[in-house]
Short mmCIF file of C-alpha atoms and ligand atoms in Angstrom, two decimals:
data_model
loop_
_atom_site.label_atom_id
_atom_site.label_comp_id
_atom_site.label_asym_id
_atom_site.label_seq_id
_atom_site.Cartn_x
_atom_site.Cartn_y
_atom_site.Cartn_z
CA UNK A 169 20.60 5.77 18.35
CA UNK A 170 17.87 4.94 20.82
CA UNK A 171 14.26 6.09 20.94
CA UNK A 172 15.10 7.98 24.08
CA UNK A 173 17.65 10.05 22.01
CA UNK A 174 14.69 11.07 19.84
CA UNK A 175 13.17 12.79 22.87
CA UNK A 176 9.98 10.84 22.88
CA UNK A 177 7.98 10.91 26.02
CA UNK A 178 7.61 8.16 28.59
CA UNK A 179 4.16 6.88 27.66
CA UNK A 180 5.35 6.40 24.05
CA UNK A 181 8.69 4.83 25.14
CA UNK A 182 6.78 2.30 27.23
CA UNK A 183 4.55 1.34 24.27
CA UNK A 184 7.56 1.12 21.96
CA UNK A 185 9.37 -1.15 24.43
CA UNK A 186 6.25 -3.41 24.64
CA UNK A 187 6.19 -3.61 20.81
CA UNK A 188 9.66 -5.12 21.04
CA UNK A 189 11.48 -2.40 19.07
CA UNK A 190 15.14 -2.11 20.19
CA UNK A 191 16.06 0.92 18.16
CA UNK A 192 14.51 3.30 15.68
CA UNK A 193 14.70 2.43 11.95
CA UNK A 194 16.41 4.80 9.55
CA UNK A 195 13.21 6.52 8.52
CA UNK A 196 12.21 7.03 12.17
CA UNK A 197 15.60 8.44 13.02
CA UNK A 198 15.27 10.94 10.23
CA UNK A 199 11.61 11.76 10.39
CA UNK A 200 10.84 12.00 14.09
CA UNK A 201 13.03 15.12 14.93
CA UNK A 202 11.75 17.36 12.21
CA UNK A 203 8.12 16.35 12.79
CA UNK A 204 8.49 17.00 16.53
CA UNK A 205 9.92 20.36 15.38
CA UNK A 206 6.61 21.05 13.59
CA UNK A 207 8.25 21.10 10.14
CA UNK A 208 6.55 20.05 6.94
CA UNK A 209 8.06 16.76 5.65
CA UNK A 210 8.09 14.95 2.28
CA UNK A 211 9.59 11.51 2.65
CA UNK A 212 10.16 8.68 0.25
CA UNK A 213 9.93 5.38 2.14
CA UNK A 214 8.35 2.07 1.43
CA UNK A 215 6.21 -0.16 3.55
CA UNK A 216 8.46 -2.27 5.76
CA UNK A 217 10.78 0.58 6.63
CA UNK A 218 8.80 1.45 9.79
CA UNK A 219 7.42 4.65 8.28
CA UNK A 220 4.10 4.43 10.05
CA UNK A 221 5.72 4.68 13.43
CA UNK A 222 7.92 7.40 11.83
CA UNK A 223 4.94 9.74 11.69
CA UNK A 224 2.62 8.20 14.28
CA UNK A 225 5.02 8.55 17.26
CA UNK A 226 5.85 12.22 16.81
CA UNK A 227 2.12 13.02 16.08
CA UNK A 228 1.14 11.39 19.29
CA UNK A 229 3.74 13.39 21.17
CA UNK A 230 2.66 16.69 19.53
CA UNK A 231 -1.00 16.05 20.38
CA UNK A 232 -0.36 14.94 23.96
CA UNK A 233 -0.79 18.47 25.38
CA UNK A 234 -4.57 18.50 25.18
CA UNK A 235 -5.04 14.71 25.45
CA UNK A 236 -7.07 14.87 28.63
CA UNK A 237 -10.05 16.70 27.03
CA UNK A 238 -13.36 15.05 27.91
CA UNK A 239 -14.15 12.46 25.19
CA UNK A 240 -17.07 14.41 23.60
CA UNK A 241 -15.05 17.61 23.52
CA UNK A 242 -12.22 15.89 21.56
CA UNK A 243 -11.54 17.45 18.18
CA UNK A 244 -9.87 15.87 15.18
CA UNK A 245 -6.37 17.24 15.49
CA UNK A 246 -4.60 14.93 13.13
CA UNK A 247 -5.89 13.56 9.86
CA UNK A 248 -4.14 10.74 8.01
CA UNK A 249 -5.43 10.07 4.50
CA UNK A 250 -4.65 6.58 3.11
CA UNK A 251 -5.42 5.24 -0.38
CA UNK A 252 -6.66 1.80 0.65
CA UNK A 253 -8.91 0.49 3.36
CA UNK A 254 -6.49 -2.21 4.44
CA UNK A 255 -3.67 0.33 4.86
CA UNK A 256 -6.00 2.66 6.80
CA UNK A 257 -6.86 -0.16 9.17
CA UNK A 258 -3.19 -0.98 9.66
CA UNK A 259 -2.27 2.65 10.32
CA UNK A 260 -5.03 2.88 12.98
CA UNK A 261 -3.78 -0.37 14.60
CA UNK A 262 -0.29 1.23 14.77
CA UNK A 263 -1.71 4.38 16.36
CA UNK A 264 -3.69 2.34 18.91
CA UNK A 265 -0.49 0.28 19.83
CA UNK A 266 1.71 3.44 20.37
CA UNK A 267 -1.15 5.34 22.08
CA UNK A 268 -1.74 2.62 24.63
CA UNK A 269 -0.45 4.71 27.55
CA UNK A 270 -1.91 8.01 26.39
CA UNK A 271 -5.45 9.39 26.43
CA UNK A 272 -5.44 9.98 22.76
CA UNK A 273 -8.06 8.27 20.69
CA UNK A 274 -7.86 7.29 17.06
CA UNK A 275 -10.32 5.85 14.63
CA UNK A 276 -10.62 4.82 10.99
CA UNK A 277 -13.15 5.58 8.24
CA UNK A 278 -13.29 3.64 5.00
CA UNK A 279 -15.87 2.86 2.36
CA UNK A 280 -17.46 -0.43 1.41
CA UNK A 281 -18.88 -0.96 4.86
CA UNK A 282 -21.80 0.27 7.04
CA UNK A 283 -21.61 3.97 7.74
CA UNK A 284 -23.56 4.12 11.07
CA UNK A 285 -20.85 2.57 13.39
CA UNK A 286 -18.37 5.08 11.91
CA UNK A 287 -20.76 7.97 12.70
CA UNK A 288 -21.22 6.75 16.29
CA UNK A 289 -17.44 6.76 16.75
CA UNK A 290 -17.12 10.28 15.35
CA UNK A 291 -19.81 11.45 17.63
CA UNK A 292 -18.00 10.07 20.66
CA UNK A 293 -14.93 12.22 19.86
CA UNK A 294 -11.53 11.30 18.61
CA UNK A 295 -8.11 13.04 18.36
CA UNK A 296 -6.75 11.24 15.32
CA UNK A 297 -8.68 10.19 12.25
CA UNK A 298 -7.35 7.82 9.53
CA UNK A 299 -9.50 7.75 6.48
CA UNK A 300 -9.79 6.78 2.84
CA UNK A 301 -10.74 9.77 0.63
CA UNK A 302 -14.21 8.85 -0.56
CA UNK A 303 -15.81 8.00 2.82
CA UNK A 304 -14.11 10.93 4.40
CA UNK A 305 -15.62 13.40 1.89
CA UNK A 306 -19.02 11.62 2.19
CA UNK A 307 -19.07 12.04 5.99
CA UNK A 308 -17.80 15.56 5.80
CA UNK A 309 -20.62 16.45 3.41
CA UNK A 310 -23.05 14.93 5.98
CA UNK A 311 -21.54 17.10 8.62
CA UNK A 312 -20.20 14.27 10.75
CA UNK A 313 -16.59 15.18 10.23
CA UNK A 314 -15.17 18.49 11.25
CA UNK A 315 -11.68 19.23 9.95
CA UNK A 316 -11.43 22.73 11.30
CA UNK A 317 -9.05 21.72 14.13
CA UNK A 318 -6.54 19.65 12.19
CA UNK A 319 -3.00 20.47 13.26
CA UNK A 320 -1.18 17.66 11.48
CA UNK A 321 -2.20 16.48 8.06
CA UNK A 322 -0.65 13.30 6.62
CA UNK A 323 -0.89 11.95 3.10
CA UNK A 324 0.31 8.35 3.10
CA UNK A 325 1.29 6.46 -0.12
CA UNK A 326 0.93 9.58 -2.20
CA UNK A 327 2.07 7.95 -5.45
CA UNK A 328 -0.55 5.26 -5.06
CA UNK A 329 -3.23 7.92 -4.33
CA UNK A 330 -2.33 9.60 -7.62
CA UNK A 331 -2.34 6.30 -9.50
CA UNK A 332 -5.81 5.60 -8.09
CA UNK A 333 -7.10 8.97 -9.34
CA UNK A 334 -7.61 10.55 -5.95
CA UNK A 335 -5.80 13.81 -6.90
CA UNK A 336 -8.92 16.05 -6.79
CA UNK A 337 -10.17 14.44 -3.58
CA UNK A 338 -6.87 14.93 -1.87
CA UNK A 339 -6.77 18.62 -2.83
CA UNK A 340 -10.35 19.05 -1.66
CA UNK A 341 -9.55 17.37 1.71
CA UNK A 342 -6.47 19.44 2.22
CA UNK A 343 -8.49 22.64 1.70
CA UNK A 344 -11.06 21.53 4.24
CA UNK A 345 -8.32 21.56 6.89
CA UNK A 346 -6.96 24.89 8.28
CA UNK A 347 -4.46 26.71 6.19
CA UNK A 348 -1.98 26.85 9.07
CA UNK A 349 -1.14 23.22 9.82
CA UNK A 350 1.76 20.91 9.66
CA UNK A 351 1.72 18.64 6.56
CA UNK A 352 3.52 15.39 5.93
CA UNK A 353 3.65 13.45 2.67
CA UNK A 354 4.87 9.88 2.44
CA UNK A 355 5.36 8.05 -0.86
CA UNK A 356 7.19 4.89 -1.90
CA UNK A 357 8.73 6.90 -4.77
CA UNK A 358 8.71 10.57 -5.61
CA UNK A 359 8.06 10.88 -9.36
CA UNK A 360 7.38 14.30 -10.84
CA UNK A 361 3.59 14.19 -10.29
CA UNK A 362 4.05 13.51 -6.57
CA UNK A 363 6.54 16.34 -6.39
CA UNK A 364 4.04 18.68 -8.06
CA UNK A 365 1.40 17.66 -5.57
CA UNK A 366 3.80 18.22 -2.71
CA UNK A 367 4.61 21.67 -4.05
CA UNK A 368 0.92 22.57 -4.07
CA UNK A 369 0.19 21.45 -0.51
CA UNK A 370 3.52 21.65 1.50
CA UNK A 371 5.26 24.90 2.30
CA UNK A 372 9.07 24.64 2.53
CA UNK A 373 9.14 20.89 3.30
CA UNK A 374 12.13 18.99 4.55
CA UNK A 375 12.88 16.17 2.08
CA UNK A 376 13.91 12.80 3.49
CA UNK A 377 14.85 9.87 1.24
CA UNK A 378 15.02 6.37 2.51
CA UNK A 379 15.30 4.28 -0.57
CA UNK A 380 15.82 0.54 -0.19
CA UNK A 381 19.40 -0.51 0.07
CA UNK A 382 20.76 -2.54 -2.81
CA UNK A 383 21.48 -5.27 -0.34
CA UNK A 384 17.77 -5.83 0.10
CA UNK A 385 17.51 -6.80 -3.52
CA UNK A 386 20.61 -8.86 -3.36
CA UNK A 387 19.23 -10.87 -0.52
CA UNK A 388 16.41 -12.07 -2.84
CA UNK A 389 16.94 -15.05 -5.21
CA UNK A 390 15.36 -13.89 -8.41
CA UNK A 391 14.49 -16.31 -11.19
CA UNK A 392 13.03 -15.66 -14.63
CA UNK A 393 10.88 -18.13 -16.60
CA UNK A 394 10.15 -17.43 -20.25
CA UNK A 395 6.80 -19.05 -20.97
CA UNK A 396 3.98 -18.71 -23.53
CA UNK A 397 1.06 -16.71 -22.07
CA UNK A 398 -1.36 -19.61 -22.53
CA UNK A 399 0.95 -21.89 -20.35
CA UNK A 400 1.38 -19.53 -17.40
CA UNK A 401 -1.21 -21.29 -15.25
CA UNK A 402 0.37 -24.70 -15.79
CA UNK A 403 3.89 -23.30 -15.05
CA UNK A 404 2.57 -21.67 -11.91
CA UNK A 405 1.03 -25.05 -10.78
CA UNK A 406 4.31 -26.74 -11.72
CA UNK A 407 6.31 -24.29 -9.54
CA UNK A 408 3.97 -24.62 -6.60
CA UNK A 409 4.24 -28.41 -6.75
CA UNK A 410 8.06 -28.58 -7.23
CA UNK A 411 9.81 -25.35 -6.41
CA UNK A 412 8.11 -22.63 -4.48
CA UNK A 413 7.36 -23.40 -0.87
CA UNK A 414 6.06 -21.57 2.25
CA UNK A 415 3.96 -18.38 2.37
CA UNK A 416 3.57 -17.09 -1.17
CA UNK A 417 2.18 -13.90 -2.55
CA UNK A 418 1.23 -14.06 -6.23
CA UNK A 419 0.80 -10.86 -8.19
CA UNK A 420 -1.60 -10.49 -11.13
CA UNK A 421 -2.28 -7.37 -13.08
CA UNK A 422 -6.13 -7.51 -13.17
CA UNK A 423 -8.96 -8.41 -10.86
CA UNK A 424 -10.17 -10.84 -13.49
CA UNK A 425 -6.78 -12.55 -13.59
CA UNK A 426 -6.71 -12.79 -9.75
CA UNK A 427 -10.14 -14.44 -9.67
CA UNK A 428 -9.21 -16.90 -12.46
CA UNK A 429 -6.07 -18.01 -10.80
CA UNK A 430 -7.68 -18.33 -7.41
CA UNK A 431 -10.31 -20.71 -8.91
CA UNK A 432 -7.69 -22.80 -10.62
CA UNK A 433 -5.56 -23.10 -7.37
CA UNK A 434 -8.61 -24.06 -5.32
CA UNK A 435 -9.64 -26.60 -7.96
CA UNK A 436 -6.10 -28.04 -7.69
CA UNK A 437 -6.37 -28.50 -3.94
CA UNK A 438 -4.39 -25.43 -2.81
CA UNK A 439 -5.58 -23.30 0.08
CA UNK A 440 -5.60 -19.86 -1.49
CA UNK A 441 -7.32 -16.58 -1.08
CA UNK A 442 -7.23 -13.25 -2.86
CA UNK A 443 -7.58 -9.52 -2.58
CA UNK A 444 -8.54 -6.92 -5.15
CA UNK A 445 -10.53 -3.77 -5.51
CA UNK A 446 -13.84 -5.54 -6.23
CA UNK A 447 -13.99 -7.54 -3.12
CA UNK A 448 -15.95 -6.31 -0.10
CA UNK A 449 -13.98 -4.84 2.76
CA UNK A 450 -14.81 -7.74 5.05
CA UNK A 451 -13.74 -10.30 2.37
CA UNK A 452 -10.47 -8.58 1.92
CA UNK A 453 -9.76 -8.31 5.64
CA UNK A 454 -10.68 -12.03 6.15
CA UNK A 455 -8.32 -13.00 3.29
CA UNK A 456 -5.53 -10.98 4.78
CA UNK A 457 -6.10 -12.37 8.28
CA UNK A 458 -6.17 -15.96 6.99
CA UNK A 459 -2.84 -15.33 5.15
CA UNK A 460 -1.29 -13.47 8.08
CA UNK A 461 -2.10 -16.26 10.50
CA UNK A 462 -0.94 -18.93 8.06
CA UNK A 463 -4.34 -20.50 7.55
CA UNK A 464 -3.87 -20.06 3.84
CA UNK A 465 -0.34 -20.15 2.42
CA UNK A 466 -1.09 -18.54 -0.97
CA UNK A 467 -2.48 -15.00 -1.47
CA UNK A 468 -3.20 -13.65 -4.92
CA UNK A 469 -3.42 -9.96 -5.27
CA UNK A 470 -3.36 -6.99 -7.64
CA UNK A 471 -0.67 -4.41 -7.01
CA UNK A 472 -3.07 -1.79 -5.72
CA UNK A 473 -4.75 -4.18 -3.24
CA UNK A 474 -1.38 -5.37 -1.91
CA UNK A 475 0.49 -2.11 -1.74
CA UNK A 476 1.25 -0.89 1.70
CA UNK A 477 0.15 -3.97 3.46
CA UNK A 478 2.54 -5.21 5.94
CA UNK A 479 2.85 -8.90 5.45
CA UNK A 480 6.01 -10.09 7.04
CA UNK A 481 7.65 -13.51 6.82
CA UNK A 482 6.92 -13.98 3.21
CA UNK A 483 8.91 -16.81 1.61
CA UNK A 484 8.23 -16.03 -2.01
CA UNK A 485 6.71 -13.74 -4.48
CA UNK A 486 5.45 -15.01 -7.84
CA UNK A 487 5.13 -12.37 -10.56
CA UNK A 488 2.46 -14.22 -12.57
CA UNK A 489 2.14 -11.07 -14.70
CA UNK A 490 5.11 -8.74 -15.03
CA UNK A 491 4.59 -5.10 -14.07
CA UNK A 492 5.18 -2.49 -16.76
CA UNK A 493 6.83 -0.22 -14.24
CA UNK A 494 10.18 -1.33 -12.75
CA UNK A 495 9.42 0.35 -9.40
CA UNK A 496 6.42 -2.00 -8.98
CA UNK A 497 8.68 -5.01 -9.47
CA UNK A 498 10.97 -3.65 -6.74
CA UNK A 499 7.96 -3.08 -4.34
CA UNK A 500 6.69 -6.58 -5.02
CA UNK A 501 9.86 -8.53 -4.56
CA UNK A 502 10.97 -6.32 -1.63
CA UNK A 503 8.22 -8.01 0.41
CA UNK A 504 10.45 -11.11 0.72
CA UNK A 505 13.97 -11.30 2.02
CA UNK A 506 13.27 -8.85 4.84
CA UNK A 507 15.21 -8.69 8.06
CA UNK A 508 18.17 -10.71 6.95
CA UNK A 509 16.14 -13.58 5.50
CA UNK A 510 16.75 -14.88 2.03
CA UNK A 511 13.70 -14.32 -0.10
CA UNK A 512 12.72 -15.64 -3.47
CA UNK A 513 11.02 -13.97 -6.49
CA UNK A 514 9.80 -15.98 -9.46
CA UNK A 515 8.79 -14.09 -12.58
CA UNK A 516 6.84 -15.52 -15.50
CA UNK A 517 7.56 -13.62 -18.65
CA UNK A 518 5.60 -14.15 -21.89
CA UNK A 519 6.62 -12.75 -25.29
CA UNK A 520 4.65 -9.55 -24.91
CA UNK A 521 6.31 -8.82 -21.48
CA UNK A 522 9.94 -8.98 -22.69
CA UNK A 523 10.20 -5.22 -22.90
CA UNK A 524 9.15 -4.96 -19.20
CA UNK A 525 11.90 -7.31 -18.14
CA UNK A 526 14.49 -5.27 -20.00
CA UNK A 527 13.38 -2.11 -18.13
CA UNK A 528 13.27 -3.91 -14.83
CA UNK A 529 16.81 -5.27 -15.28
CA UNK A 530 18.12 -1.84 -16.18
CA UNK A 531 16.48 -0.39 -13.06
CA UNK A 532 17.78 -2.96 -10.56
CA UNK A 533 21.10 -3.26 -12.41
CA UNK A 534 20.95 -7.01 -12.22
CA UNK A 535 20.52 -9.61 -15.01
CA UNK A 536 17.91 -11.92 -13.49
CA UNK A 537 18.99 -15.55 -13.92
CA UNK A 538 16.85 -17.40 -16.48
CA UNK A 539 15.58 -20.94 -15.64
CA UNK A 540 15.24 -22.86 -18.87
CA UNK A 541 14.65 -26.30 -17.31
CA UNK A 542 10.82 -26.32 -17.11
CA UNK A 543 8.07 -27.98 -19.15
CA UNK A 544 6.71 -24.90 -20.90
CA UNK A 545 9.61 -23.08 -22.54
CA UNK A 546 8.91 -20.11 -24.78
CA UNK A 547 10.23 -20.27 -28.34
CA UNK A 548 12.93 -17.57 -28.14
CA UNK A 549 11.73 -16.24 -31.54
CA UNK A 550 8.15 -15.91 -30.36
CA UNK A 551 6.71 -12.55 -31.15
CA UNK A 552 4.20 -10.80 -28.93
CA UNK A 553 0.59 -11.21 -29.96
CA UNK A 554 -0.85 -7.83 -30.99
CA UNK A 555 -4.60 -7.56 -30.27
CA UNK A 556 -6.38 -5.17 -32.72
CA UNK A 557 -8.39 -2.51 -30.95
CA UNK A 558 -12.04 -2.96 -31.49
CA UNK A 559 -14.30 0.01 -32.20
CA UNK A 560 -15.78 1.94 -29.32
CA UNK A 561 -18.91 0.49 -27.71
CA UNK A 562 -20.44 3.88 -27.53
CA UNK A 563 -21.90 5.58 -30.62
CA UNK A 564 -19.79 8.41 -31.82
CA UNK A 565 -21.32 11.87 -32.48
CA UNK A 566 -23.85 12.13 -29.77
CA UNK A 567 -23.01 14.98 -27.41
CA UNK A 568 -21.77 13.62 -24.11
CA UNK A 569 -22.24 10.01 -25.01
CA UNK A 570 -19.79 7.98 -22.90
CA UNK A 571 -17.63 10.99 -21.97
CA UNK A 572 -19.03 11.25 -18.47
CA UNK A 573 -19.23 7.48 -17.98
CA UNK A 574 -17.20 6.60 -14.94
CA UNK A 575 -14.18 4.47 -15.87
CA UNK A 576 -14.33 1.05 -14.20
CA UNK A 577 -11.30 0.31 -12.20
CA UNK A 578 -9.40 -2.80 -13.34
CA UNK A 579 -7.03 -3.03 -10.42
P1 LIG B 157 5.68 0.02 8.26
O1 LIG B 157 6.84 0.39 7.24
O2 LIG B 157 5.24 1.20 8.98
O3 LIG B 157 4.54 -0.73 7.58
O4 LIG B 157 6.31 -1.02 9.35
C1 LIG B 157 6.74 -2.28 9.05
C2 LIG B 157 6.82 -3.18 10.29
O5 LIG B 157 7.99 -2.76 11.09
C3 LIG B 157 5.63 -3.11 11.24
O6 LIG B 157 5.28 -4.45 11.47
C4 LIG B 157 6.16 -2.46 12.44
O7 LIG B 157 5.55 -3.03 13.62
C5 LIG B 157 7.66 -2.72 12.43
N1 LIG B 157 8.46 -1.72 13.14
C6 LIG B 157 8.29 -0.35 13.09
N2 LIG B 157 9.28 0.25 13.74
C7 LIG B 157 10.13 -0.70 14.18
C8 LIG B 157 11.35 -0.68 14.88
N3 LIG B 157 11.91 0.47 15.27
N4 LIG B 157 11.93 -1.83 15.22
C9 LIG B 157 11.43 -3.00 14.73
N5 LIG B 157 10.28 -3.14 13.95
C10 LIG B 157 9.67 -1.94 13.72
#
């Protein structure tokens, strides 16, 4: 199938050709026709499948009727809500690329950065707004964002939105848009909670599933290292010196862990950078750019910070900490071995993570080969260390004490 068969208009076809895309990806083939048909869609597709173009192209075509409105009379006709700033920026870049030969204007709003330039852009008039929930609601409250004219509403990475606790914000945003609109929901996976959300905001949606083919996992060399927790950093350094080469993404579970590992790698002479939720927007973007351009070869990230970011040509992923959810393991390692290349995934498993490996292997239906030849083997009989829960920091009994305290994000 070609993009022409999908009945996309000439300005879009020209931009697609310039992007070097020969043919639509599977998700594009399946999403573009129903979206052009103004249907509601719920789609499971991961980053790397071409899903952004899957909704951006038909949205641009649907909005092209009133594209010549004078700039200041432009109304926000499509709203795309994204969980993270990096992903929002990436989506906007996609829209700008595909809209190159149209008069449609898009812009992006996200927190952690100065609000004034974003207000100026809104005042100038845009057709498509990409935003993270917090800043969007903030600017709406201040009357700079008017969502009364939204025709197409998109929720991207819905599962991550829910994991990040954005459920109430999403529902609020959806209600700020007109009742009669087209709604699209994209999610890497569709667990029950996403389905519930979809049921509450999408009427009679068309369901599209583009789950990764098994072949994408089989094109990745997976290796498992059992190692005591205290030796993980040494083993990681050992692997970087001897085994893992090229552009490497290292996953850690917590922000603290990311910072700690970054410091150690820098001290050992590696060019490394990191992204996590506590870093400023500009620091995160700089780190990403340095990694994308190859200036640094090692990027350390939490799952939430790295989700949805399109980093191609990755040679290896190191799971410094194992994820407790098998789908997260699949997302992580799926970032290597793309487009016919052989990727590599190295997982460091301590005694307390053995149960995670069991679940992961069941989910991928593969026994991950174990590498025993390394300097820090784990005693096979080692039992996980159980930390006793300490008492609450907050005094019990006082009405309201601690209950309203905002939970600090650890990702
Ligand atoms: P996404 O899943 O939207 O993050 O897209 C992943 C990558 O695929 C991006 O770098 C896109 O530029 C690229 N891409 C999107 N559609 C196509 C296509 N039809 N052919 C080749 N690459 C594409």
